[in-house]
Amino acid sequence: METSTLTPEEQFQARIDADVRIEPKDWMPDAYRKTLIRQISQHAHSEIVGMLPEGNWITRAPSLKRKSILLAKVQDEAGHGLYLYSAAETLGASRDQMLADLHSGKAKYSSIFNYPTLSWADMGCVGWLVDGAAILNQVPLCRTSYGPYARAMVRVCKEESFHQRQGFEVMQTLCEGSAAQKEMAQESLNRWWWPTLMMFGPKDADSPNTEQSMKWRIKRFTNDELRQKFVDMMVPQAEFLGLTVPDEKVQWNEERQAYDFGEVNWDEFWAVVKGNGLCNHDRLQARVQAHEEGAWVREAALAHAAKRAARAAVAA
Amino acid sequence: MPRFMPAPQPEVSVAPTPSVAANPLFPFVLQLADTSLILAHRLSEWCGHGPILEQDLALANIALDLLGEARSYYQYAAELEGKGRTEDDLAYLRSAVEYRNPLLVEQPNGDFAHTIVRQFLFDNFHYELLKALKNGPDAQLAAIAEKSMKEATYHLKWSSEWMIRLGDGTPESRQRLDKALAVLWRYAGELTTPTPAETNLQELGLVPDYAALLPAMQAHLAHVLAEATVPMPTTPAFAQQGGKQGRHSEHLGYLLTELQYMQRTYPGLTW
């Protein structure tokens, strides 16, 4: 290809089309940069806010082994947040600004974390369903066009698939347990099923960013494609566990070789996105409070580092 | 900050383990287990609420280390007891008066300065204790101590560095550190004051002589406080005692209520 005659945009798109990774110092369209910063920072925020619903059960985990696994899992999420903030920083975003946007409500995070965790079985459902949905969203991102994001996602996905297996195992233990445990598992599935389907975002027809993101290979599948994959993956798993998915319309469609399923309650979806979920206020408040109460600690660390540097300069 | 190097000290004298001596060690191993579990639990309360993401990770990391250490001790304690109880029976089905952790570790997190001072006072003892235990006569305890010491070395480095940062940071951090030290210092002495049961085990050579740990602990404390520009506390460090004998502060009951909620609500199930 005669690249010299192409505009920077055309050269950029040619690299994307050839599946060449874009790196931080490469030229990129402003809109690509902005879209990525929005997406990566939202993803980072989701990891950090996502620590809260599971963190809610660390002190009440039913055995020392479960406590240890849950704490390690939530700590992994903090680690994911850290890689993702770093990936966004390579695009020129600062962590302070990203956090300020989260705290002001300007930046979003995954709506799923605005639902409460009410029983131990929720630790199963969050791992099995929520992390399961996250993996479907994230595995394609390991091949996303922006290098630092793709590389961060490789590590994130490895850990997420472990999280999902442990969530499934929590559910399996409950389903093989007493009647009360099985009931706990079903009740939790009833609450989490629909919100998890919402994690794939609005229907393709209502998702204005999808087309451009697909073209830039930031996104590799549409929302509806991923939602269908999720249902196809999860319905047999629920059956294996002896649980019932709370959707009467779920039925295998021989012709499509896929499950038919009912319509998501989009009013609820948009209400939670707009801040009216049960936990929106509490989640954000918890983040803001941790940040504000930590301000003096961060200041002290900086002040001490400055004092040491000054003393070292005098000594030298 | 210079890496903490413990001062050389005499080897802890040990007597050979008597053949029927497994059981006398049970309450001591249980005490070690309770201590690590309760502190791990407190630290885990920070998860998701730390002052900065990197320190959220560090706090969870230390909590995980201590939880792992506690599990090793509980499993060993269950074996020593020989009554078929499991690690979970020991952790989840004992009441506050049966718990044997020192008072320091059950104290609430408070602000970050409280958490750091509590951690530092504990780490300074824990490190020296593990160093002695790993050379002790009981092979299992020595193995757990050896593994845990690698982690405790990092814990002490982390809490020492934060003591220095907060002490020699801003006026606010200094004021918070001073306050935390004034509150928590009174619990420090219990760590190295043997209970009658510990004294018996020390006489049998099964438990390290705490007096032998003190010089290195004091040297490190003096070093860190000097770097932090914080004066050595003048009030008695042994003002409060009793946790190791089951006489706890009111805080422990609430902690156990939360910790034991599932096991108490749904007895006898597998999770």
Coordinates of C-alpha atoms in Angstrom, one line a residue:
Chain A
M1 CA 0.0 0.0 0.0
E2 CA 1.2 3.5 -0.8
T3 CA 1.1 4.8 2.7
S4 CA 2.6 8.2 1.9
T5 CA -0.4 9.4 0.0
L6 CA -2.8 8.5 2.9
T7 CA -4.0 10.9 5.6
P8 CA -2.9 10.1 9.2
E9 CA -6.4 8.9 9.8
E10 CA -6.2 6.5 6.9
Q11 CA -2.8 5.3 7.9
F12 CA -4.1 4.7 11.4
Q13 CA -7.1 2.8 10.1
A14 CA -4.9 0.7 7.9
R15 CA -2.8 -0.4 10.8
I16 CA -6.0 -1.2 12.8
D17 CA -7.3 -3.2 9.8
A18 CA -4.0 -5.1 9.6
D19 CA -4.4 -5.9 13.4
V20 CA -1.2 -3.9 14.2
R21 CA -1.3 -2.8 17.9
I22 CA -1.4 0.9 18.6
E23 CA 1.2 2.0 21.2
P24 CA 1.2 5.0 23.4
K25 CA 3.6 7.1 21.3
D26 CA 1.8 6.3 18.0
W27 CA -0.3 9.0 16.4
M28 CA -4.0 8.3 17.0
P29 CA -7.2 10.3 16.4
D30 CA -8.4 12.4 19.3
A31 CA -11.7 10.6 19.3
Y32 CA -9.9 7.2 19.6
R33 CA -7.9 8.4 22.5
K34 CA -11.0 9.9 24.2
T35 CA -13.0 6.7 23.7
L36 CA -10.3 4.6 25.1
I37 CA -9.7 6.8 28.1
R38 CA -13.5 6.7 28.8
Q39 CA -13.6 2.9 28.4
I40 CA -10.5 2.0 30.3
S41 CA -11.2 4.4 33.2
Q42 CA -14.7 3.1 33.4
H43 CA -13.3 -0.3 33.5
A44 CA -10.8 0.6 36.3
H45 CA -13.6 2.3 38.3
S46 CA -15.7 -0.8 37.9
E47 CA -12.9 -2.9 39.5
I48 CA -12.5 -0.5 42.4
V49 CA -16.3 0.0 43.0
G50 CA -16.7 -3.7 42.4
M51 CA -14.6 -4.4 45.5
L52 CA -17.4 -3.1 47.7
P53 CA -20.2 -5.6 47.2
E54 CA -17.9 -8.5 47.7
G55 CA -15.9 -6.8 50.4
N56 CA -19.2 -6.6 52.2
W57 CA -18.9 -10.4 52.9
I58 CA -15.2 -10.7 53.8
T59 CA -15.8 -10.3 57.5
R60 CA -18.7 -12.8 57.4
A61 CA -17.4 -15.5 55.1
P62 CA -18.5 -18.9 56.4
S63 CA -15.1 -20.6 56.7
L64 CA -11.5 -19.7 56.9
K65 CA -10.9 -21.1 53.5
R66 CA -13.7 -19.0 52.0
K67 CA -12.6 -15.9 53.8
S68 CA -9.1 -16.3 52.4
I69 CA -10.3 -16.9 48.8
L70 CA -12.7 -14.0 49.0
L71 CA -10.1 -11.6 50.3
A72 CA -7.6 -12.7 47.7
K73 CA -10.3 -12.2 45.0
V74 CA -11.2 -8.7 46.1
Q75 CA -7.5 -7.9 46.3
D76 CA -7.1 -9.1 42.7
E77 CA -9.8 -6.6 41.7
A78 CA -7.7 -3.8 43.4
G79 CA -4.8 -5.0 41.3
H80 CA -6.9 -4.9 38.1
G81 CA -7.9 -1.4 38.9
L82 CA -4.2 -0.5 39.3
Y83 CA -3.2 -2.0 35.9
L84 CA -6.1 -0.3 34.2
Y85 CA -5.5 3.1 35.7
S86 CA -1.9 2.7 34.5
A87 CA -3.1 1.7 31.0
A88 CA -5.3 4.9 30.9
E89 CA -2.3 7.0 32.1
T90 CA -0.4 5.9 29.0
L91 CA -3.0 7.9 27.0
G92 CA -2.4 11.0 29.0
A93 CA -5.1 10.7 31.6
S94 CA -4.1 11.3 35.2
R95 CA -5.2 9.1 38.0
D96 CA -6.3 12.1 40.1
Q97 CA -8.5 13.4 37.3
M98 CA -10.0 9.9 36.7
L99 CA -10.8 9.6 40.4
A100 CA -12.2 13.1 40.5
D101 CA -14.5 12.2 37.6
L102 CA -15.6 9.0 39.4
H103 CA -16.3 10.9 42.6
S104 CA -18.2 13.7 40.9
G105 CA -20.4 11.2 39.1
K106 CA -19.2 12.2 35.7
A107 CA -17.5 8.9 35.0
K108 CA -19.5 5.7 35.1
Y109 CA -18.8 2.3 36.4
S110 CA -20.5 -1.0 35.8
S111 CA -24.1 -0.8 37.0
I112 CA -24.1 -4.3 38.3
F113 CA -22.3 -3.1 41.4
N114 CA -25.3 -0.9 42.4
Y115 CA -27.1 -4.1 43.4
P116 CA -26.7 -5.2 47.1
T117 CA -25.1 -8.4 48.2
L118 CA -27.6 -9.9 50.7
S119 CA -26.6 -13.5 51.3
W120 CA -23.5 -15.6 51.1
A121 CA -24.9 -17.1 47.9
D122 CA -24.4 -13.7 46.4
M123 CA -20.6 -14.4 46.6
G124 CA -21.3 -17.4 44.4
C125 CA -23.5 -15.5 41.9
V126 CA -21.1 -12.5 41.7
G127 CA -18.3 -14.9 40.8
W128 CA -20.3 -17.2 38.6
L129 CA -22.6 -14.8 36.7
V130 CA -21.1 -11.3 37.1
D131 CA -17.5 -12.4 36.5
G132 CA -18.8 -14.8 33.8
A133 CA -20.4 -11.9 32.0
A134 CA -17.3 -9.8 32.6
I135 CA -15.1 -12.5 31.0
L136 CA -17.3 -12.5 27.9
N137 CA -16.9 -8.8 27.6
Q138 CA -13.2 -8.9 28.4
V139 CA -11.7 -11.8 26.6
P140 CA -12.1 -10.1 23.2
L141 CA -10.3 -7.1 24.7
C142 CA -7.1 -9.1 24.9
R143 CA -7.0 -8.5 21.2
T144 CA -8.2 -4.9 21.3
S145 CA -6.3 -2.5 19.2
Y146 CA -4.6 -0.5 21.9
G147 CA -1.5 -2.3 23.1
P148 CA -1.3 -1.4 26.9
Y149 CA -5.0 -2.1 27.3
A150 CA -4.8 -5.5 25.5
R151 CA -1.8 -6.5 27.6
A152 CA -3.5 -5.5 30.9
M153 CA -6.5 -7.5 29.8
V154 CA -4.5 -10.7 29.3
R155 CA -3.6 -10.7 33.0
V156 CA -7.0 -9.5 34.1
C157 CA -8.8 -12.3 32.2
K158 CA -6.6 -15.0 33.6
E159 CA -7.5 -14.0 37.1
E160 CA -11.2 -13.4 36.2
S161 CA -11.5 -17.0 34.9
F162 CA -10.2 -18.2 38.2
H163 CA -12.7 -16.0 40.0
Q164 CA -15.5 -17.4 37.9
R165 CA -14.6 -20.9 38.7
Q166 CA -14.5 -20.2 42.4
G167 CA -18.0 -18.5 42.1
F168 CA -19.3 -21.6 40.4
E169 CA -17.8 -23.8 43.1
V170 CA -19.5 -21.7 45.8
M171 CA -22.8 -22.3 44.1
Q172 CA -22.1 -26.0 43.6
T173 CA -21.3 -26.4 47.3
L174 CA -24.6 -24.7 48.2
C175 CA -26.6 -26.8 45.7
E176 CA -25.1 -30.0 47.1
G177 CA -25.8 -28.9 50.6
S178 CA -28.9 -28.6 52.8
A179 CA -32.4 -27.4 51.7
A180 CA -31.6 -24.0 53.2
Q181 CA -28.4 -23.7 51.2
K182 CA -30.1 -24.7 48.0
E183 CA -32.8 -22.2 48.6
M184 CA -30.2 -19.5 49.3
A185 CA -28.6 -20.3 46.0
Q186 CA -31.9 -20.1 44.0
E187 CA -32.9 -16.9 45.7
S188 CA -29.6 -15.3 44.8
L189 CA -29.8 -16.5 41.2
N190 CA -33.3 -14.9 41.0
R191 CA -31.9 -11.5 42.0
W192 CA -28.8 -11.6 39.9
W193 CA -29.9 -13.1 36.6
W194 CA -31.5 -10.1 35.0
P195 CA -29.0 -7.5 36.2
T196 CA -26.2 -9.7 34.8
L197 CA -27.9 -9.7 31.4
M198 CA -27.9 -5.9 31.6
M199 CA -24.1 -5.9 32.0
F200 CA -23.7 -6.3 28.2
G201 CA -25.2 -2.8 27.8
P202 CA -28.2 -1.6 25.8
K203 CA -29.6 -3.4 22.7
D204 CA -27.4 -2.9 19.6
A205 CA -30.1 -0.5 18.2
D206 CA -29.7 1.7 21.2
S207 CA -25.9 1.6 21.5
P208 CA -24.6 4.6 19.5
N209 CA -20.9 4.0 20.2
T210 CA -20.8 0.4 19.0
E211 CA -20.2 0.9 15.3
Q212 CA -17.2 3.2 15.7
S213 CA -15.7 1.1 18.4
M214 CA -16.0 -2.0 16.3
K215 CA -14.4 -0.2 13.4
W216 CA -11.5 0.8 15.6
R217 CA -11.4 -2.7 17.0
I218 CA -11.7 -1.4 20.5
K219 CA -14.8 -3.6 20.6
R220 CA -15.0 -7.0 18.9
F221 CA -18.6 -8.1 19.4
T222 CA -21.8 -6.3 19.8
N223 CA -23.8 -6.1 23.0
D224 CA -26.5 -8.4 21.8
E225 CA -24.1 -11.0 20.4
L226 CA -22.4 -11.2 23.8
R227 CA -25.7 -11.3 25.7
Q228 CA -26.7 -14.3 23.6
K229 CA -23.4 -16.1 24.2
F230 CA -23.8 -15.5 27.9
V231 CA -27.3 -17.0 28.0
D232 CA -26.1 -20.0 25.9
M233 CA -23.3 -20.6 28.3
M234 CA -25.2 -20.1 31.6
V235 CA -28.5 -21.9 31.1
P236 CA -26.9 -25.4 30.9
Q237 CA -24.7 -24.5 33.9
A238 CA -27.8 -23.5 35.9
E239 CA -29.4 -26.8 34.9
F240 CA -26.3 -28.7 36.0
L241 CA -26.5 -27.0 39.4
G242 CA -30.2 -27.9 39.6
L243 CA -31.2 -24.2 39.6
T244 CA -33.9 -22.5 37.6
V245 CA -33.1 -19.4 35.6
P246 CA -35.9 -16.9 36.4
D247 CA -37.1 -16.4 32.9
E248 CA -40.1 -18.4 31.6
K249 CA -39.2 -17.6 28.0
V250 CA -35.8 -19.4 28.1
Q251 CA -36.0 -22.2 25.6
W252 CA -33.6 -23.9 23.2
N253 CA -34.2 -22.9 19.6
E254 CA -33.1 -25.7 17.3
E255 CA -33.2 -23.5 14.3
R256 CA -30.9 -20.8 15.7
Q257 CA -28.9 -23.3 17.7
A258 CA -29.2 -20.9 20.6
Y259 CA -31.5 -20.2 23.5
D260 CA -34.4 -17.8 23.2
F261 CA -34.9 -15.6 26.2
G262 CA -37.1 -12.9 27.5
E263 CA -36.7 -9.1 27.3
V264 CA -34.5 -7.3 29.8
N265 CA -36.4 -4.6 31.8
W266 CA -34.8 -1.7 30.1
D267 CA -36.5 0.8 32.4
E268 CA -34.7 -0.7 35.3
F269 CA -31.4 -0.7 33.3
W270 CA -31.7 3.0 32.5
A271 CA -32.8 3.9 36.0
V272 CA -29.7 2.3 37.5
V273 CA -27.4 3.8 34.9
K274 CA -28.9 7.2 35.8
G275 CA -28.1 6.7 39.5
N276 CA -31.3 5.4 40.9
G277 CA -30.2 1.8 41.8
L278 CA -30.5 0.7 45.4
C279 CA -26.7 1.1 46.1
N280 CA -25.6 3.9 43.7
H281 CA -25.4 6.5 46.5
D282 CA -23.8 4.2 49.0
R283 CA -21.1 2.9 46.6
L284 CA -20.1 6.3 45.4
Q285 CA -20.2 7.6 49.0
A286 CA -17.9 4.8 50.2
R287 CA -15.4 5.7 47.5
V288 CA -15.5 9.4 48.2
Q289 CA -15.2 8.8 51.9
A290 CA -12.2 6.5 51.5
H291 CA -10.5 9.1 49.3
E292 CA -11.3 12.1 51.5
E293 CA -10.3 10.3 54.7
G294 CA -7.1 9.1 53.0
A295 CA -6.1 12.7 51.9
W296 CA -4.0 13.3 55.0
V297 CA -2.2 10.0 54.5
R298 CA -1.3 10.8 50.9
E299 CA -0.2 14.3 51.9
A300 CA 2.0 12.9 54.7
A301 CA 3.7 10.5 52.3
L302 CA 4.5 13.3 49.9
A303 CA 5.7 15.6 52.6
H304 CA 8.0 13.0 54.1
A305 CA 9.4 12.1 50.6
A306 CA 10.1 15.8 50.1
K307 CA 11.8 16.1 53.4
R308 CA 14.0 13.1 52.6
A309 CA 14.9 14.5 49.2
A310 CA 15.8 17.9 50.7
R311 CA 18.0 16.2 53.4
A312 CA 19.7 14.1 50.7
A313 CA 20.3 17.2 48.6
V314 CA 21.9 19.0 51.6
A315 CA 24.1 15.9 52.4
A316 CA 25.2 15.7 48.8
Chain B
M1 CA 14.9 4.2 55.3
P2 CA 17.6 1.7 56.1
R3 CA 16.3 -1.9 55.9
F4 CA 15.6 -3.2 59.4
M5 CA 18.2 -5.5 60.6
P6 CA 17.5 -7.2 63.9
A7 CA 20.3 -7.0 66.5
P8 CA 22.2 -10.3 67.1
Q9 CA 20.8 -12.1 70.1
P10 CA 21.4 -15.3 72.0
E11 CA 19.7 -18.4 70.7
V12 CA 16.6 -19.3 72.6
S13 CA 17.4 -22.2 74.8
V14 CA 15.3 -25.2 74.2
A15 CA 14.7 -28.5 75.9
P16 CA 13.9 -31.7 73.9
T17 CA 10.2 -32.2 73.4
P18 CA 8.9 -34.8 76.0
S19 CA 7.1 -37.7 74.3
V20 CA 3.7 -36.8 75.7
A21 CA 4.3 -33.1 75.4
A22 CA 2.1 -32.5 72.3
N23 CA -0.9 -31.4 74.3
P24 CA 0.6 -28.8 76.6
L25 CA 1.4 -26.8 73.5
F26 CA -2.3 -26.8 72.4
P27 CA -3.3 -23.6 74.2
F28 CA -0.2 -21.7 73.1
V29 CA -0.7 -22.7 69.4
L30 CA -4.4 -21.7 69.7
Q31 CA -3.3 -18.3 71.1
L32 CA -1.0 -17.8 68.1
A33 CA -3.9 -18.7 65.8
D34 CA -6.4 -16.4 67.5
T35 CA -3.9 -13.5 67.4
S36 CA -3.2 -13.8 63.7
L37 CA -6.9 -14.4 62.8
I38 CA -8.2 -11.4 64.8
L39 CA -5.6 -9.0 63.3
A40 CA -6.2 -10.4 59.8
H41 CA -9.9 -9.8 60.3
R42 CA -9.3 -6.2 61.4
L43 CA -7.1 -5.6 58.5
S44 CA -9.6 -7.1 56.1
E45 CA -12.1 -4.5 57.2
W46 CA -10.0 -2.0 55.3
C47 CA -10.5 -3.8 52.0
G48 CA -12.0 -1.4 49.5
H49 CA -11.6 1.6 51.9
G50 CA -7.8 2.2 52.0
P51 CA -6.3 5.7 51.7
I52 CA -4.8 4.9 48.3
L53 CA -5.1 1.9 46.0
E54 CA -1.6 0.7 46.5
Q55 CA -2.1 0.7 50.3
D56 CA -5.5 -1.0 50.0
L57 CA -3.5 -3.8 48.2
A58 CA -0.8 -3.8 51.0
L59 CA -3.4 -4.0 53.8
A60 CA -5.2 -6.9 52.1
N61 CA -1.9 -8.6 51.4
I62 CA -0.9 -8.5 55.1
A63 CA -4.4 -9.7 56.1
L64 CA -4.0 -12.6 53.7
D65 CA -0.6 -13.5 55.1
L66 CA -1.9 -13.5 58.7
L67 CA -5.0 -15.4 57.8
G68 CA -2.8 -18.1 56.2
E69 CA -0.6 -18.2 59.2
A70 CA -3.7 -18.5 61.5
R71 CA -5.0 -21.4 59.5
S72 CA -1.7 -23.2 59.8
Y73 CA -1.8 -22.8 63.6
Y74 CA -5.5 -23.8 63.9
Q75 CA -4.9 -26.9 61.8
Y76 CA -2.0 -27.8 64.0
A77 CA -3.9 -26.9 67.2
A78 CA -6.7 -29.2 66.1
E79 CA -4.2 -32.0 65.6
L80 CA -2.6 -31.4 69.0
E81 CA -6.0 -31.4 70.7
G82 CA -6.9 -34.7 69.0
K83 CA -10.7 -34.3 69.5
G84 CA -11.7 -34.2 65.9
R85 CA -12.3 -30.4 65.8
T86 CA -11.4 -28.6 62.6
E87 CA -9.8 -25.2 62.0
D88 CA -13.3 -23.8 61.4
D89 CA -14.7 -25.3 64.7
L90 CA -11.9 -23.6 66.6
A91 CA -12.3 -20.2 64.8
Y92 CA -16.1 -20.1 64.5
L93 CA -17.4 -21.9 67.5
R94 CA -15.6 -20.4 70.4
S95 CA -16.9 -17.4 72.4
A96 CA -15.0 -14.2 73.3
V97 CA -14.0 -15.5 76.7
E98 CA -12.4 -18.6 75.0
Y99 CA -10.4 -16.5 72.6
R100 CA -6.7 -16.1 73.6
N101 CA -5.5 -13.2 71.5
P102 CA -3.8 -10.2 73.2
L103 CA -5.9 -7.1 73.5
L104 CA -3.8 -5.1 71.0
V105 CA -5.0 -7.0 67.9
E106 CA -8.7 -6.7 68.6
Q107 CA -8.6 -2.9 68.9
P108 CA -10.7 -1.2 66.2
N109 CA -9.0 0.1 63.1
G110 CA -9.6 3.7 63.9
D111 CA -7.9 6.0 61.4
F112 CA -4.9 4.9 59.3
A113 CA -2.5 6.0 62.0
H114 CA -4.2 3.7 64.5
T115 CA -4.0 0.8 62.1
I116 CA -0.3 1.5 61.5
V117 CA 0.6 1.9 65.2
R118 CA -1.3 -1.3 66.0
Q119 CA 0.5 -3.1 63.2
F120 CA 3.9 -1.8 64.0
L121 CA 3.7 -2.8 67.7
F122 CA 2.5 -6.2 66.7
D123 CA 5.0 -6.7 63.8
N124 CA 7.9 -5.7 66.0
F125 CA 7.0 -8.5 68.4
H126 CA 5.8 -11.0 65.8
Y127 CA 9.0 -10.8 63.8
E128 CA 11.2 -11.6 66.9
L129 CA 8.8 -14.3 68.1
L130 CA 8.8 -16.1 64.7
K131 CA 12.6 -15.8 64.6
A132 CA 12.7 -17.6 68.0
L133 CA 10.0 -20.1 67.1
K134 CA 11.7 -21.2 63.9
N135 CA 14.6 -22.4 66.0
G136 CA 12.4 -24.0 68.6
P137 CA 12.0 -27.7 69.5
D138 CA 8.6 -28.3 67.9
A139 CA 9.2 -29.1 64.2
Q140 CA 5.7 -28.2 63.0
L141 CA 5.7 -24.9 64.8
A142 CA 9.2 -24.2 63.5
A143 CA 8.0 -24.9 60.0
I144 CA 5.1 -22.5 60.3
A145 CA 7.3 -19.9 61.8
E146 CA 9.9 -20.2 59.1
K147 CA 7.3 -19.7 56.3
S148 CA 5.6 -16.8 58.2
M149 CA 8.8 -15.0 58.9
K150 CA 9.4 -14.2 55.3
E151 CA 6.0 -12.5 55.3
A152 CA 6.5 -10.9 58.8
T153 CA 9.8 -9.4 57.5
Y154 CA 7.8 -7.5 54.9
H155 CA 5.1 -6.5 57.3
L156 CA 7.6 -5.0 59.7
K157 CA 9.3 -3.1 56.9
W158 CA 5.9 -1.8 55.7
S159 CA 4.6 -0.7 59.1
S160 CA 8.0 0.8 60.1
E161 CA 8.1 2.9 56.9
W162 CA 4.6 4.2 57.6
M163 CA 5.5 5.0 61.2
I164 CA 8.3 7.1 59.9
R165 CA 6.2 8.7 57.1
L166 CA 3.4 9.6 59.5
G167 CA 5.7 10.8 62.3
D168 CA 7.9 12.9 60.0
G169 CA 5.2 13.8 57.5
T170 CA 2.8 16.7 58.0
P171 CA 1.7 18.3 61.4
E172 CA -1.7 16.5 61.0
S173 CA -0.1 13.1 60.4
R174 CA 2.2 13.6 63.3
Q175 CA -0.7 14.6 65.6
R176 CA -2.7 11.5 64.5
L177 CA 0.3 9.2 65.0
D178 CA 1.0 10.7 68.5
K179 CA -2.6 10.1 69.5
A180 CA -2.7 6.5 68.2
L181 CA 0.6 5.7 70.0
A182 CA -0.8 7.2 73.2
V183 CA -3.9 5.0 72.9
L184 CA -2.3 1.8 71.8
W185 CA 0.9 1.8 73.7
R186 CA -0.9 0.5 76.8
Y187 CA -1.6 -2.8 75.0
A188 CA 2.0 -3.3 73.8
G189 CA 3.3 -4.8 77.0
E190 CA 0.9 -7.7 77.0
L191 CA 2.6 -9.2 74.0
T192 CA 5.8 -9.9 75.9
T193 CA 4.4 -10.5 79.4
P194 CA 4.0 -14.3 79.9
T195 CA 0.8 -15.6 81.3
P196 CA 1.2 -18.4 84.0
A197 CA 0.5 -20.9 81.2
E198 CA 3.2 -19.4 79.0
T199 CA 5.6 -19.4 81.9
N200 CA 5.1 -23.1 82.4
L201 CA 5.8 -23.7 78.7
Q202 CA 8.8 -21.5 78.8
E203 CA 10.1 -23.5 81.7
L204 CA 9.6 -26.7 79.6
G205 CA 11.5 -25.0 76.8
L206 CA 8.5 -25.1 74.5
V207 CA 7.9 -21.4 74.2
P208 CA 10.6 -18.7 73.7
D209 CA 11.6 -16.6 76.6
Y210 CA 10.1 -13.3 75.9
A211 CA 12.7 -11.4 77.9
A212 CA 15.2 -12.6 75.3
L213 CA 13.2 -10.9 72.5
L214 CA 13.0 -7.6 74.2
P215 CA 16.5 -6.1 73.4
A216 CA 16.0 -6.5 69.6
M217 CA 12.4 -5.2 69.9
Q218 CA 13.5 -2.2 71.9
A219 CA 16.3 -1.4 69.5
H220 CA 14.1 -1.5 66.5
L221 CA 11.4 0.6 68.3
A222 CA 14.0 3.2 69.3
H223 CA 15.4 3.3 65.7
V224 CA 12.0 3.7 64.1
L225 CA 10.7 6.3 66.6
A226 CA 14.0 8.3 66.1
E227 CA 13.6 8.3 62.4
A228 CA 10.0 9.3 62.8
T229 CA 11.1 12.1 65.2
V230 CA 8.6 10.8 67.8
P231 CA 9.7 10.6 71.4
M232 CA 9.6 7.2 73.2
P233 CA 6.4 6.8 75.2
T234 CA 7.0 7.3 78.9
T235 CA 3.8 5.6 80.2
P236 CA 3.9 1.9 81.1
A237 CA 3.5 -0.4 78.1
F238 CA 2.0 -3.1 80.3
A239 CA -1.0 -1.1 81.5
Q240 CA -3.5 -3.5 80.0
Q241 CA -3.4 -7.2 80.2
G242 CA -5.8 -10.1 80.0
G243 CA -6.6 -10.9 76.4
K244 CA -4.3 -14.0 76.4
Q245 CA -6.4 -15.3 79.4
G246 CA -9.7 -14.6 77.8
R247 CA -10.4 -11.3 79.5
H248 CA -11.1 -9.1 76.4
S249 CA -12.2 -5.6 75.6
E250 CA -15.8 -5.2 74.5
H251 CA -14.7 -4.9 70.9
L252 CA -14.0 -8.6 70.5
G253 CA -17.6 -9.7 71.0
Y254 CA -18.8 -7.6 68.0
L255 CA -15.9 -8.8 65.9
L256 CA -16.8 -12.4 66.6
T257 CA -20.5 -11.8 66.0
E258 CA -19.7 -10.8 62.5
L259 CA -16.9 -13.4 62.0
Q260 CA -19.1 -16.3 63.2
Y261 CA -22.4 -15.2 61.8
M262 CA -22.8 -17.9 59.1
Q263 CA -21.6 -20.8 61.3
R264 CA -23.8 -19.8 64.2
T265 CA -26.9 -19.2 62.0
Y266 CA -26.5 -22.4 59.9
P267 CA -24.8 -24.9 62.2
G268 CA -23.0 -27.9 60.9
L269 CA -23.1 -27.2 57.2
T270 CA -20.3 -27.3 54.6
W271 CA -19.6 -24.1 52.7

